[in-house]
C-alpha atoms as a PDB file:
ATOM      1  CA  MET A   1     -44.099  23.320  11.172  1.00  0.00           C
ATOM      2  CA  SER A   2     -42.635  25.300   8.357  1.00  0.00           C
ATOM      3  CA  ARG A   3     -43.558  28.896   7.846  1.00  0.00           C
ATOM      4  CA  ARG A   4     -44.866  30.178   4.600  1.00  0.00           C
ATOM      5  CA  PRO A   5     -42.671  32.766   2.999  1.00  0.00           C
ATOM      6  CA  ARG A   6     -44.095  36.209   3.433  1.00  0.00           C
ATOM      7  CA  GLY A   7     -44.613  38.031   0.160  1.00  0.00           C
ATOM      8  CA  LEU A   8     -43.335  41.487  -0.605  1.00  0.00           C
ATOM      9  CA  SER A   9     -45.519  44.410   0.342  1.00  0.00           C
ATOM     10  CA  PRO A  10     -46.507  46.912  -2.377  1.00  0.00           C
ATOM     11  CA  GLU A  11     -43.994  49.440  -0.950  1.00  0.00           C
ATOM     12  CA  GLU A  12     -41.202  46.859  -1.093  1.00  0.00           C
ATOM     13  CA  LYS A  13     -42.110  45.913  -4.670  1.00  0.00           C
ATOM     14  CA  GLU A  14     -42.070  49.573  -5.715  1.00  0.00           C
ATOM     15  CA  LEU A  15     -38.688  50.124  -4.009  1.00  0.00           C
ATOM     16  CA  TRP A  16     -37.252  47.022  -5.683  1.00  0.00           C
ATOM     17  CA  SER A  17     -38.435  48.124  -9.116  1.00  0.00           C
ATOM     18  CA  ARG A  18     -36.672  51.513  -8.651  1.00  0.00           C
ATOM     19  CA  VAL A  19     -33.425  49.768  -7.603  1.00  0.00           C
ATOM     20  CA  ALA A  20     -33.628  47.315 -10.531  1.00  0.00           C
ATOM     21  CA  ALA A  21     -34.221  50.158 -13.009  1.00  0.00           C
ATOM     22  CA  SER A  22     -31.107  52.000 -11.832  1.00  0.00           C
ATOM     23  CA  ALA A  23     -28.849  48.910 -11.916  1.00  0.00           C
ATOM     24  CA  ARG A  24     -26.196  48.580 -14.631  1.00  0.00           C
ATOM     25  CA  ALA A  25     -24.910  45.278 -15.963  1.00  0.00           C
ATOM     26  CA  MET A  26     -21.420  44.354 -14.764  1.00  0.00           C
ATOM     27  CA  ARG A  27     -20.777  42.438 -17.978  1.00  0.00           C
ATOM     28  CA  PRO A  28     -22.783  44.161 -20.717  1.00  0.00           C
ATOM     29  CA  GLY A  29     -22.157  41.399 -23.274  1.00  0.00           C
ATOM     30  CA  LYS A  30     -23.871  38.768 -21.157  1.00  0.00           C
ATOM     31  CA  VAL A  31     -27.589  38.178 -21.484  1.00  0.00           C
ATOM     32  CA  ARG A  32     -29.706  38.315 -18.364  1.00  0.00           C
ATOM     33  CA  PRO A  33     -31.684  35.154 -17.580  1.00  0.00           C
ATOM     34  CA  ASP A  34     -35.058  36.906 -18.003  1.00  0.00           C
ATOM     35  CA  GLU A  35     -33.997  38.266 -21.420  1.00  0.00           C
ATOM     36  CA  ALA A  36     -32.668  34.893 -22.504  1.00  0.00           C
ATOM     37  CA  GLU A  37     -36.083  33.323 -22.014  1.00  0.00           C
ATOM     38  CA  ALA A  38     -37.735  35.977 -24.162  1.00  0.00           C
ATOM     39  CA  LYS A  39     -35.454  35.452 -27.176  1.00  0.00           C
ATOM     40  CA  PRO A  40     -35.914  32.243 -29.176  1.00  0.00           C
ATOM     41  CA  LYS A  41     -32.784  30.124 -29.270  1.00  0.00           C
ATOM     42  CA  PRO A  42     -31.530  29.030 -32.679  1.00  0.00           C
ATOM     43  CA  ARG A  43     -31.861  25.302 -33.047  1.00  0.00           C
ATOM     44  CA  LYS A  44     -29.165  23.081 -34.441  1.00  0.00           C
ATOM     45  CA  PRO A  45     -30.327  20.793 -37.168  1.00  0.00           C
ATOM     46  CA  HIS A  46     -30.725  17.232 -36.002  1.00  0.00           C
ATOM     47  CA  PRO A  47     -27.702  15.292 -37.300  1.00  0.00           C
ATOM     48  CA  THR A  48     -28.247  12.391 -39.603  1.00  0.00           C
ATOM     49  CA  PRO A  49     -26.566   9.127 -38.608  1.00  0.00           C
ATOM     50  CA  LEU A  50     -23.603   9.805 -40.935  1.00  0.00           C
ATOM     51  CA  ASP A  51     -23.268  13.512 -40.162  1.00  0.00           C
ATOM     52  CA  PHE A  52     -20.253  13.451 -37.797  1.00  0.00           C
ATOM     53  CA  ARG A  53     -16.521  13.885 -37.708  1.00  0.00           C
ATOM     54  CA  ILE A  54     -14.176  11.578 -35.876  1.00  0.00           C
ATOM     55  CA  GLY A  55     -13.003  13.121 -32.629  1.00  0.00           C
ATOM     56  CA  GLU A  56     -15.289  16.187 -32.732  1.00  0.00           C
ATOM     57  CA  THR A  57     -16.499  15.582 -29.170  1.00  0.00           C
ATOM     58  CA  ALA A  58     -13.158  14.368 -27.844  1.00  0.00           C
ATOM     59  CA  ARG A  59     -11.340  16.473 -25.300  1.00  0.00           C
ATOM     60  CA  PRO A  60      -8.094  18.048 -26.511  1.00  0.00           C
ATOM     61  CA  LEU A  61      -4.943  16.171 -25.664  1.00  0.00           C
ATOM     62  CA  SER A  62      -3.160  17.424 -22.591  1.00  0.00           C
ATOM     63  CA  VAL A  63       0.459  17.105 -21.606  1.00  0.00           C
ATOM     64  CA  ALA A  64       1.414  13.563 -20.652  1.00  0.00           C
ATOM     65  CA  HIS A  65       1.451  13.041 -16.909  1.00  0.00           C
ATOM     66  CA  ASP A  66       4.785  12.302 -15.299  1.00  0.00           C
ATOM     67  CA  LEU A  67       3.562  11.142 -11.915  1.00  0.00           C
ATOM     68  CA  VAL A  68       6.937  11.185 -10.212  1.00  0.00           C
ATOM     69  CA  PRO A  69       9.073  14.291 -10.724  1.00  0.00           C
ATOM     70  CA  ALA A  70      12.784  13.950 -11.334  1.00  0.00           C
ATOM     71  CA  LEU A  71      14.983  13.309  -8.306  1.00  0.00           C
ATOM     72  CA  GLU A  72      16.607  16.745  -8.497  1.00  0.00           C
ATOM     73  CA  GLU A  73      13.157  18.408  -8.585  1.00  0.00           C
ATOM     74  CA  ARG A  74      11.987  16.440  -5.556  1.00  0.00           C
ATOM     75  CA  LEU A  75      15.089  17.401  -3.579  1.00  0.00           C
ATOM     76  CA  ALA A  76      14.786  21.053  -4.615  1.00  0.00           C
ATOM     77  CA  ALA A  77      11.131  21.072  -3.490  1.00  0.00           C
ATOM     78  CA  GLN A  78      12.047  19.978   0.042  1.00  0.00           C
ATOM     79  CA  PRO A  79      11.602  22.630   2.713  1.00  0.00           C
ATOM     80  CA  LEU A  80      14.862  24.238   3.764  1.00  0.00           C
ATOM     81  CA  ARG A  81      15.672  23.085   7.326  1.00  0.00           C
ATOM     82  CA  MET A  82      19.183  24.447   7.555  1.00  0.00           C
ATOM     83  CA  ASP A  83      20.764  27.896   7.375  1.00  0.00           C
ATOM     84  CA  ARG A  84      20.087  29.400   3.947  1.00  0.00           C
ATOM     85  CA  ARG A  85      23.596  30.802   3.498  1.00  0.00           C
ATOM     86  CA  THR A  86      25.242  27.518   4.464  1.00  0.00           C
ATOM     87  CA  HIS A  87      22.883  25.696   2.096  1.00  0.00           C
ATOM     88  CA  GLN A  88      23.854  27.976  -0.802  1.00  0.00           C
ATOM     89  CA  GLN A  89      27.550  27.482  -0.077  1.00  0.00           C
ATOM     90  CA  MET A  90      27.003  23.726   0.067  1.00  0.00           C
ATOM     91  CA  LEU A  91      25.219  23.688  -3.326  1.00  0.00           C
ATOM     92  CA  ARG A  92      28.004  25.761  -4.894  1.00  0.00           C
ATOM     93  CA  GLY A  93      30.646  23.304  -3.681  1.00  0.00           C
ATOM     94  CA  LYS A  94      32.266  25.829  -1.334  1.00  0.00           C
ATOM     95  CA  LEU A  95      31.987  23.567   1.736  1.00  0.00           C
ATOM     96  CA  GLN A  96      34.200  20.524   1.987  1.00  0.00           C
ATOM     97  CA  PRO A  97      32.528  17.292   3.104  1.00  0.00           C
ATOM     98  CA  GLU A  98      33.902  16.059   6.414  1.00  0.00           C
ATOM     99  CA  ALA A  99      33.504  12.396   5.453  1.00  0.00           C
ATOM    100  CA  ARG A 100      32.519  10.384   2.391  1.00  0.00           C
ATOM    101  CA  ILE A 101      31.230   6.939   1.547  1.00  0.00           C
ATOM    102  CA  ASP A 102      31.190   5.317  -1.867  1.00  0.00           C
ATOM    103  CA  LEU A 103      28.191   3.023  -2.377  1.00  0.00           C
ATOM    104  CA  HIS A 104      28.856   2.832  -6.101  1.00  0.00           C
ATOM    105  CA  GLY A 105      28.763  -0.758  -7.312  1.00  0.00           C
ATOM    106  CA  MET A 106      26.937  -2.146  -4.248  1.00  0.00           C
ATOM    107  CA  THR A 107      23.556  -3.813  -4.346  1.00  0.00           C
ATOM    108  CA  LEU A 108      20.626  -2.347  -2.420  1.00  0.00           C
ATOM    109  CA  ALA A 109      20.989  -5.053   0.230  1.00  0.00           C
ATOM    110  CA  GLU A 110      24.668  -4.232   0.744  1.00  0.00           C
ATOM    111  CA  ALA A 111      24.366  -0.447   0.522  1.00  0.00           C
ATOM    112  CA  HIS A 112      21.560   0.134   3.046  1.00  0.00           C
ATOM    113  CA  PRO A 113      23.314  -1.234   6.171  1.00  0.00           C
ATOM    114  CA  GLU A 114      26.578   0.458   5.130  1.00  0.00           C
ATOM    115  CA  LEU A 115      24.785   3.792   4.764  1.00  0.00           C
ATOM    116  CA  ILE A 116      23.109   3.472   8.169  1.00  0.00           C
ATOM    117  CA  ARG A 117      26.421   2.625   9.849  1.00  0.00           C
ATOM    118  CA  PHE A 118      28.251   5.475   8.098  1.00  0.00           C
ATOM    119  CA  ILE A 119      25.646   8.192   8.850  1.00  0.00           C
ATOM    120  CA  LEU A 120      25.204   7.221  12.510  1.00  0.00           C
ATOM    121  CA  ASN A 121      28.986   7.056  13.063  1.00  0.00           C
ATOM    122  CA  ALA A 122      29.470  10.431  11.334  1.00  0.00           C
ATOM    123  CA  GLN A 123      26.879  12.070  13.569  1.00  0.00           C
ATOM    124  CA  ALA A 124      28.375  10.464  16.682  1.00  0.00           C
ATOM    125  CA  ALA A 125      31.761  11.888  15.634  1.00  0.00           C
ATOM    126  CA  GLY A 126      30.225  15.395  15.443  1.00  0.00           C
ATOM    127  CA  LYS A 127      30.419  15.731  11.652  1.00  0.00           C
ATOM    128  CA  ARG A 128      27.869  18.007   9.978  1.00  0.00           C
ATOM    129  CA  MET A 129      28.219  17.482   6.207  1.00  0.00           C
ATOM    130  CA  VAL A 130      29.039  14.174   4.569  1.00  0.00           C
ATOM    131  CA  LEU A 131      29.167  13.069   0.946  1.00  0.00           C
ATOM    132  CA  VAL A 132      27.394   9.905  -0.202  1.00  0.00           C
ATOM    133  CA  ILE A 133      28.499   8.685  -3.624  1.00  0.00           C
ATOM    134  CA  THR A 134      25.978   6.463  -5.411  1.00  0.00           C
ATOM    135  CA  GLY A 135      27.001   6.730  -9.041  1.00  0.00           C
ATOM    136  CA  LYS A 136      24.619   7.753 -11.805  1.00  0.00           C
ATOM    137  CA  GLY A 137      23.591   4.224 -12.716  1.00  0.00           C
ATOM    138  CA  LYS A 138      23.815   2.402 -16.001  1.00  0.00           C
ATOM    139  CA  MET A 139      21.433   1.212 -18.653  1.00  0.00           C
ATOM    140  CA  ARG A 140      20.422  -2.424 -18.361  1.00  0.00           C
ATOM    141  CA  ASP A 141      21.417  -4.814 -21.121  1.00  0.00           C
ATOM    142  CA  ASP A 142      17.948  -6.379 -21.171  1.00  0.00           C
ATOM    143  CA  PRO A 143      15.336  -3.663 -20.600  1.00  0.00           C
ATOM    144  CA  GLY A 144      12.471  -6.162 -20.267  1.00  0.00           C
ATOM    145  CA  PRO A 145       8.776  -5.337 -20.404  1.00  0.00           C
ATOM    146  CA  ILE A 146       8.754  -3.239 -17.222  1.00  0.00           C
ATOM    147  CA  PRO A 147      10.667   0.043 -17.447  1.00  0.00           C
ATOM    148  CA  GLN A 148      13.199   0.641 -14.681  1.00  0.00           C
ATOM    149  CA  ARG A 149      14.880   3.831 -13.633  1.00  0.00           C
ATOM    150  CA  MET A 150      18.514   4.330 -14.353  1.00  0.00           C
ATOM    151  CA  GLY A 151      20.395   4.411 -11.059  1.00  0.00           C
ATOM    152  CA  VAL A 152      18.266   2.398  -8.635  1.00  0.00           C
ATOM    153  CA  LEU A 153      20.626   3.107  -5.716  1.00  0.00           C
ATOM    154  CA  ARG A 154      20.651   6.818  -6.546  1.00  0.00           C
ATOM    155  CA  HIS A 155      16.836   6.995  -6.441  1.00  0.00           C
ATOM    156  CA  GLN A 156      16.583   4.896  -3.273  1.00  0.00           C
ATOM    157  CA  LEU A 157      19.044   6.974  -1.232  1.00  0.00           C
ATOM    158  CA  PRO A 158      16.697   9.926  -0.388  1.00  0.00           C
ATOM    159  CA  THR A 159      14.062   7.453   0.798  1.00  0.00           C
ATOM    160  CA  TRP A 160      16.527   5.728   3.118  1.00  0.00           C
ATOM    161  CA  LEU A 161      17.717   9.070   4.480  1.00  0.00           C
ATOM    162  CA  THR A 162      14.197  10.197   5.401  1.00  0.00           C
ATOM    163  CA  GLN A 163      13.052   6.930   7.024  1.00  0.00           C
ATOM    164  CA  PRO A 164      14.024   5.672  10.500  1.00  0.00           C
ATOM    165  CA  PRO A 165      16.685   5.391  11.861  1.00  0.00           C
ATOM    166  CA  LEU A 166      18.312   8.028   9.617  1.00  0.00           C
ATOM    167  CA  GLY A 167      15.339  10.403   9.372  1.00  0.00           C
ATOM    168  CA  ALA A 168      15.985  11.765  12.865  1.00  0.00           C
ATOM    169  CA  VAL A 169      19.681  12.334  12.096  1.00  0.00           C
ATOM    170  CA  VAL A 170      19.525  13.910   8.612  1.00  0.00           C
ATOM    171  CA  LEU A 171      18.672  17.607   8.353  1.00  0.00           C
ATOM    172  CA  GLN A 172      18.984  18.201   4.580  1.00  0.00           C
ATOM    173  CA  ILE A 173      19.761  16.255   1.405  1.00  0.00           C
ATOM    174  CA  ALA A 174      21.037  17.963  -1.764  1.00  0.00           C
ATOM    175  CA  PRO A 175      22.668  16.882  -5.032  1.00  0.00           C
ATOM    176  CA  ALA A 176      26.427  17.345  -4.936  1.00  0.00           C
ATOM    177  CA  HIS A 177      28.342  19.981  -6.888  1.00  0.00           C
ATOM    178  CA  LEU A 178      30.222  18.782  -9.981  1.00  0.00           C
ATOM    179  CA  LYS A 179      33.579  18.907  -8.204  1.00  0.00           C
ATOM    180  CA  HIS A 180      32.228  16.464  -5.578  1.00  0.00           C
ATOM    181  CA  GLY A 181      30.566  14.024  -7.973  1.00  0.00           C
ATOM    182  CA  GLY A 182      27.658  15.894  -9.554  1.00  0.00           C
ATOM    183  CA  GLY A 183      24.543  13.828 -10.263  1.00  0.00           C
ATOM    184  CA  GLY A 184      26.111  10.662  -8.869  1.00  0.00           C
ATOM    185  CA  ALA A 185      26.618  12.012  -5.329  1.00  0.00           C
ATOM    186  CA  PHE A 186      24.651  13.733  -2.585  1.00  0.00           C
ATOM    187  CA  TYR A 187      25.452  16.084   0.254  1.00  0.00           C
ATOM    188  CA  VAL A 188      23.880  14.966   3.514  1.00  0.00           C
ATOM    189  CA  TYR A 189      23.751  17.648   6.202  1.00  0.00           C
ATOM    190  CA  LEU A 190      23.386  16.156   9.678  1.00  0.00           C
ATOM    191  CA  ARG A 191      21.755  17.469  12.838  1.00  0.00           C
ATOM    192  CA  ARG A 192      23.891  18.387  15.817  1.00  0.00           C
ATOM    193  CA  PHE A 193      24.447  15.514  18.261  1.00  0.00           C
END
């Protein structure tokens, strides 16, 4: 069974009226709900069928959505898993890569097994930082109806490096400094063996 709400006693009503009388509005410009009911609201005239403007109820245009951020932004947003000072030196090109592989010119089917072999061998040899050169990519002669990214291999590399079997081996991925290839190369920092 539900209980009926108990009403306020006369003492409680009197106390509440004293508290309400001493209260100040936090936002003086706003109208209280009980005052809003007392004032008549101005009515808008009913529009005739031809009384409208094109787009008057449309929402304002927002910035176009780029669902996938640029590769450099995605790599910069990764959490830092290595020593901060070493990472800064690596980004500035102060550290020399201990090994390098050039995947430039290979197809995806050729490059993936070569990358796996290279990274696993580099870690087995005790190397910490390697350079993977992918190239920046080139514009297609026939763009076709479906847009494609420039540099398919370049965009696929971070995915390969985070998936098995390389995900357990790779500690950090970063774009290479200009003296090591710039936008067409990546530093791959490996975990200790």
